[in-house]
XYZ file of N, CA and C in Angstrom:
411
model
N -93.107 -80.371 -37.336
C -91.520 -80.695 -37.523
C -91.250 -79.855 -36.137
N -90.088 -80.178 -35.194
C -89.481 -78.794 -34.116
C -88.619 -78.134 -34.975
N -88.187 -77.054 -34.341
C -87.421 -76.173 -35.106
C -85.709 -76.534 -34.876
N -85.184 -76.008 -35.272
C -83.765 -76.722 -35.100
C -83.482 -75.601 -34.186
N -82.764 -76.353 -33.238
C -81.744 -75.846 -31.878
C -80.289 -76.449 -31.906
N -79.676 -75.249 -32.157
C -78.581 -75.839 -31.809
C -77.534 -76.023 -30.388
N -76.985 -77.403 -30.518
C -75.883 -77.575 -29.475
C -75.430 -77.297 -29.444
N -73.965 -77.367 -28.492
C -72.663 -77.331 -29.122
C -72.446 -78.623 -28.486
N -72.625 -79.441 -28.018
C -72.205 -80.669 -27.765
C -72.893 -81.966 -28.710
N -71.890 -82.450 -29.847
C -72.292 -83.559 -29.950
C -72.446 -85.414 -29.505
N -72.548 -86.064 -30.065
C -72.285 -87.357 -29.521
C -71.114 -87.385 -30.449
N -70.146 -88.544 -29.805
C -69.704 -89.186 -30.158
C -69.645 -90.627 -30.710
N -68.792 -90.627 -31.678
C -69.130 -92.012 -32.587
C -68.225 -93.389 -31.835
N -67.407 -93.297 -30.863
C -66.804 -94.073 -30.200
C -66.991 -95.250 -29.949
N -68.096 -95.586 -29.182
C -68.733 -97.468 -29.387
C -70.539 -96.619 -29.108
N -70.715 -98.432 -28.808
C -72.336 -97.884 -28.629
C -72.709 -98.269 -27.137
N -71.335 -97.937 -26.276
C -72.109 -97.755 -24.961
C -71.522 -96.221 -24.287
N -71.395 -94.893 -25.256
C -71.321 -93.822 -24.878
C -73.130 -93.373 -24.462
N -73.294 -92.516 -23.662
C -74.049 -91.807 -22.840
C -73.980 -90.612 -23.408
N -75.423 -89.877 -23.288
C -75.477 -88.681 -23.399
C -75.112 -88.045 -22.690
N -74.359 -86.458 -22.413
C -74.042 -85.714 -21.511
C -75.085 -85.222 -20.556
N -74.912 -84.545 -19.500
C -76.401 -84.142 -18.802
C -76.889 -82.887 -19.678
N -75.919 -82.358 -20.195
C -76.809 -81.278 -21.132
C -77.550 -81.632 -22.251
N -76.654 -82.505 -22.918
C -78.027 -83.203 -23.620
C -78.710 -84.028 -23.274
N -79.403 -84.463 -22.372
C -80.423 -85.189 -21.803
C -81.088 -83.771 -21.627
N -80.990 -82.452 -21.124
C -80.924 -81.986 -20.983
C -82.062 -81.413 -21.765
N -81.757 -81.177 -23.210
C -81.828 -80.093 -23.991
C -82.835 -81.652 -24.626
N -82.571 -82.868 -24.800
C -83.485 -83.761 -24.775
C -85.097 -83.342 -24.802
N -85.050 -83.358 -22.932
C -85.776 -83.405 -22.385
C -86.470 -81.917 -22.555
N -86.294 -80.638 -22.469
C -86.487 -79.559 -22.858
C -87.221 -79.945 -24.134
N -86.715 -80.364 -25.402
C -87.727 -80.711 -26.360
C -88.885 -81.623 -26.407
N -88.677 -82.402 -25.715
C -89.409 -83.446 -25.649
C -90.603 -82.758 -24.785
N -90.639 -81.663 -24.189
C -91.389 -81.362 -23.243
C -92.473 -80.187 -24.510
N -91.831 -80.098 -25.515
C -92.503 -78.969 -26.501
C -93.506 -79.784 -27.066
N -92.973 -80.916 -27.780
C -93.519 -81.453 -28.785
C -93.806 -82.862 -28.549
N -93.674 -83.449 -27.324
C -94.869 -84.666 -26.746
C -95.820 -84.294 -26.003
N -96.918 -85.003 -26.611
C -98.172 -84.890 -25.472
C -98.178 -85.655 -24.886
N -97.994 -85.555 -23.349
C -98.080 -86.856 -22.416
C -99.096 -87.017 -22.322
N -100.304 -86.492 -22.361
C -101.685 -86.741 -22.249
C -101.994 -87.735 -23.058
N -101.910 -87.697 -24.499
C -102.144 -88.591 -25.262
C -100.899 -89.714 -25.628
N -100.084 -89.471 -24.885
C -99.304 -90.484 -25.136
C -98.533 -90.789 -26.525
N -98.752 -89.729 -27.105
C -97.474 -89.747 -28.594
C -96.956 -88.157 -28.961
N -96.435 -88.387 -29.770
C -95.704 -87.120 -30.087
C -96.379 -86.326 -30.781
N -96.497 -84.855 -31.135
C -97.898 -84.137 -31.710
C -97.541 -84.458 -33.130
N -98.153 -83.797 -33.630
C -97.990 -84.162 -35.059
C -97.088 -85.361 -36.395
N -96.426 -84.593 -36.487
C -95.332 -85.858 -37.145
C -94.106 -86.223 -36.566
N -93.898 -85.448 -35.412
C -92.505 -85.594 -34.812
C -92.290 -87.128 -34.375
N -91.138 -86.857 -34.515
C -90.237 -88.730 -34.057
C -88.953 -88.832 -33.156
N -88.482 -89.212 -32.818
C -87.502 -89.271 -32.445
C -86.402 -89.036 -33.224
N -86.315 -89.756 -34.408
C -85.224 -88.932 -34.744
C -84.979 -87.298 -35.335
N -86.543 -86.682 -35.771
C -86.868 -85.793 -35.929
C -85.796 -84.891 -34.560
N -86.139 -85.231 -33.480
C -85.962 -84.265 -31.980
C -84.155 -84.518 -32.405
N -83.778 -85.647 -32.346
C -82.636 -86.059 -32.472
C -81.658 -84.470 -33.258
N -82.320 -84.799 -34.619
C -81.890 -83.876 -35.754
C -82.043 -82.905 -35.539
N -82.780 -82.213 -34.740
C -83.160 -80.999 -34.190
C -82.047 -79.927 -33.101
N -81.582 -81.448 -32.525
C -80.928 -81.195 -31.737
C -79.199 -81.625 -31.613
N -79.588 -81.432 -32.863
C -78.068 -81.761 -34.093
C -76.895 -83.136 -33.032
N -77.989 -84.149 -32.761
C -77.699 -85.552 -32.062
C -77.170 -86.081 -32.842
N -76.449 -86.932 -33.073
C -76.023 -88.322 -33.721
C -76.925 -89.592 -33.769
N -76.566 -88.854 -32.274
C -77.627 -90.664 -31.770
C -79.080 -91.092 -31.097
N -80.319 -90.897 -31.878
C -81.580 -90.475 -31.952
C -82.039 -92.013 -31.094
N -81.322 -93.383 -30.696
C -81.130 -93.816 -29.607
C -81.662 -93.395 -28.609
N -80.870 -92.375 -27.737
C -80.787 -91.638 -26.650
C -82.612 -90.748 -26.442
N -83.428 -89.951 -28.024
C -84.158 -89.700 -27.665
C -85.233 -90.407 -26.968
N -84.511 -91.887 -27.537
C -85.894 -92.628 -27.134
C -85.884 -93.451 -26.113
N -84.720 -93.406 -25.462
C -84.624 -93.640 -23.977
C -85.458 -92.721 -23.314
N -84.957 -91.938 -23.695
C -85.439 -90.903 -22.365
C -86.777 -90.454 -23.109
N -87.172 -90.644 -24.074
C -88.790 -90.121 -23.977
C -89.281 -91.708 -23.329
N -89.044 -92.818 -23.628
C -89.703 -94.130 -22.685
C -89.557 -93.986 -21.407
N -88.622 -93.015 -21.109
C -88.265 -93.453 -19.162
C -89.249 -92.200 -18.988
N -89.004 -90.931 -19.681
C -90.114 -90.019 -19.147
C -91.384 -89.157 -19.314
N -91.321 -89.682 -20.400
C -92.808 -89.057 -21.460
C -93.923 -90.147 -21.675
N -93.635 -91.255 -22.137
C -94.340 -92.154 -22.663
C -93.633 -93.220 -23.931
N -94.547 -93.627 -24.260
C -94.289 -94.803 -25.547
C -94.485 -93.538 -27.107
N -93.793 -95.013 -27.848
C -93.270 -94.214 -29.648
C -94.803 -93.782 -29.863
N -94.502 -93.246 -31.257
C -96.076 -92.984 -32.040
C -96.046 -90.999 -32.375
N -96.389 -90.927 -33.113
C -97.251 -90.342 -33.587
C -98.499 -89.081 -33.491
N -99.219 -88.635 -33.856
C -100.451 -87.987 -33.919
C -101.124 -88.390 -35.000
N -99.953 -88.031 -36.265
C -100.481 -88.973 -37.394
C -100.450 -90.012 -37.578
N -99.483 -90.444 -37.706
C -99.609 -92.163 -37.235
C -100.755 -92.805 -37.150
N -101.451 -92.352 -35.445
C -102.180 -92.562 -34.582
C -103.476 -92.847 -35.587
N -103.631 -91.347 -36.163
C -104.635 -90.912 -36.418
C -105.154 -91.418 -38.071
N -104.306 -92.022 -38.771
C -104.075 -92.559 -39.898
C -104.519 -94.035 -39.785
N -104.286 -94.516 -38.543
C -104.240 -96.044 -37.992
C -105.730 -96.155 -37.699
N -106.265 -94.993 -37.142
C -108.133 -94.858 -36.370
C -108.679 -94.578 -37.827
N -108.115 -94.241 -39.270
C -109.299 -93.859 -40.060
C -108.838 -95.374 -40.723
N -107.883 -95.764 -40.736
C -108.241 -97.180 -41.281
C -109.036 -98.097 -40.383
N -108.886 -98.073 -39.348
C -109.972 -98.860 -38.632
C -111.414 -98.827 -38.762
N -111.600 -97.141 -38.461
C -113.336 -96.487 -39.070
C -113.780 -96.708 -40.684
N -112.400 -96.780 -41.215
C -112.849 -97.048 -42.884
C -113.493 -98.911 -42.707
N -112.652 -99.057 -41.987
C -113.271 -101.110 -41.936
C -114.576 -101.683 -41.541
N -114.760 -101.026 -40.441
C -115.993 -100.515 -39.527
C -116.827 -100.015 -40.188
N -117.073 -98.718 -41.048
C -117.978 -98.230 -41.740
C -118.523 -99.101 -43.335
N -117.160 -99.959 -43.603
C -117.707 -100.451 -44.455
C -118.235 -102.154 -44.111
N -118.153 -102.486 -43.212
C -118.762 -103.477 -42.777
C -120.363 -102.888 -42.343
N -120.336 -102.155 -42.046
C -121.523 -101.337 -41.379
C -122.706 -100.868 -42.451
N -122.190 -100.631 -43.732
C -122.598 -100.461 -45.112
C -122.742 -101.712 -45.797
N -121.968 -102.753 -45.611
C -122.430 -104.075 -46.173
C -123.757 -104.205 -45.747
N -123.428 -104.519 -44.384
C -124.680 -105.252 -43.109
C -126.021 -104.234 -43.493
N -126.145 -102.896 -43.359
C -127.004 -102.098 -44.276
C -127.796 -102.318 -45.236
N -126.971 -102.621 -46.402
C -127.380 -102.890 -47.711
C -128.217 -104.034 -47.773
N -127.523 -105.278 -46.961
C -128.328 -106.649 -46.803
C -129.854 -106.340 -46.192
N -129.481 -104.916 -45.455
C -130.554 -105.341 -44.165
C -132.080 -104.318 -45.467
N -131.701 -103.355 -45.828
C -131.916 -102.969 -46.791
C -133.449 -103.884 -47.972
N -132.294 -104.503 -48.426
C -132.640 -105.270 -49.566
C -133.573 -106.357 -48.856
N -133.380 -106.787 -47.423
C -134.302 -107.826 -46.714
C -135.649 -107.108 -46.373
N -135.930 -105.706 -46.176
C -136.918 -104.395 -46.110
C -136.951 -104.370 -47.523
N -136.641 -104.171 -48.643
C -137.421 -104.915 -49.640
C -138.332 -105.723 -50.165
N -137.656 -106.939 -49.669
C -138.480 -107.911 -50.148
C -139.693 -107.929 -49.242
N -139.354 -107.599 -48.069
C -140.461 -107.961 -47.115
C -141.778 -106.759 -47.623
N -141.460 -105.721 -47.863
C -142.589 -105.018 -48.327
C -143.163 -105.300 -49.515
N -142.402 -105.901 -50.491
C -143.010 -106.628 -51.876
C -144.373 -107.312 -51.343
N -143.856 -108.531 -50.355
C -144.497 -109.787 -49.803
C -145.766 -108.905 -49.242
N -145.231 -107.906 -48.509
C -146.673 -106.698 -47.828
C -147.664 -106.333 -48.824
N -147.368 -105.785 -49.453
C -148.040 -105.398 -50.506
C -148.873 -106.577 -51.502
N -147.956 -107.569 -51.654
C -149.060 -108.939 -52.571
C -149.999 -109.307 -51.440
N -149.574 -109.291 -50.000
C -150.623 -109.712 -48.988
C -152.184 -108.713 -49.188
N -151.144 -107.570 -49.078
C -152.536 -106.379 -49.283
C -153.406 -106.209 -50.439
N -152.573 -106.603 -51.322
C -153.309 -106.968 -53.041
C -154.144 -107.910 -52.595
N -153.956 -109.342 -52.011
C -154.892 -110.777 -52.137
C -155.701 -110.511 -51.051
N -155.809 -109.220 -49.540
C -157.040 -109.025 -48.872
C -157.785 -108.241 -49.151
N -157.261 -107.238 -50.231
C -157.881 -106.357 -50.782
C -158.921 -107.132 -52.010
N -158.720 -107.847 -52.457
C -159.658 -108.986 -53.630
C -160.588 -109.501 -52.829
N -159.985 -110.411 -51.487
C -160.875 -111.542 -50.692
C -161.793 -110.258 -50.260
N -161.739 -109.145 -49.675
C -162.288 -107.765 -48.890
C -163.262 -107.494 -50.153
N -163.069 -107.594 -51.517
C -164.327 -107.202 -52.755
C -165.288 -108.185 -52.520
N -164.613 -109.375 -52.998
C -165.554 -110.371 -52.821
C -166.121 -110.547 -51.506
N -166.374 -110.418 -50.302
C -167.078 -110.560 -49.458
C -167.891 -109.349 -49.315
N -167.705 -108.337 -49.664
C -168.471 -107.070 -50.088
C -169.737 -106.760 -50.400
N -169.097 -108.075 -52.138
C -170.156 -107.974 -52.640
C -170.832 -108.772 -52.610
N -170.268 -109.990 -51.576
C -171.494 -111.151 -51.223
C -172.563 -110.663 -50.543
N -171.865 -110.039 -49.518
C -172.744 -108.948 -48.320
C -173.941 -108.339 -48.905
N -173.231 -107.352 -49.881
C -174.278 -106.830 -51.078
C -175.255 -107.352 -51.849
N -174.927 -108.657 -51.951
C -176.209 -109.665 -52.676
C -176.924 -110.186 -52.389
N -176.612 -110.333 -50.569
C -177.309 -110.682 -49.490
C -177.121 -112.439 -49.128
N -176.061 -112.546 -49.176
C -175.066 -113.816 -49.248
C -175.712 -113.977 -47.434
N -175.827 -115.702 -47.071
C -176.071 -115.988 -45.881
C -175.233 -116.177 -45.336
């Protein structure tokens, strides 16, 4: 989470059409440069628009959202994306394990069948060997 930076300018609550001042925009951009990973299109760590606004003592975190969307990229942070990826990987791993378990069971059955065939073949070989030794035509 970003360390709190004090700015002397605060947003007023007069109406929803209030825009950030130039100084507030620059403060937001400055902090976003520190906490937003533009290469991966996400906040670093657990940071959010609200955390940036709180850090700058700005009451309208929507301003941060607008500036971030315009100049940096989409919402989301590293921790959320890692959690989402882990969930997807967990599901994929579970599916792969189920498929592997099924294949292992099939392989066990195939080995049992091969052992049975091997045993039967050995018995036939022993019979033929005995006949050959006995001089069978």
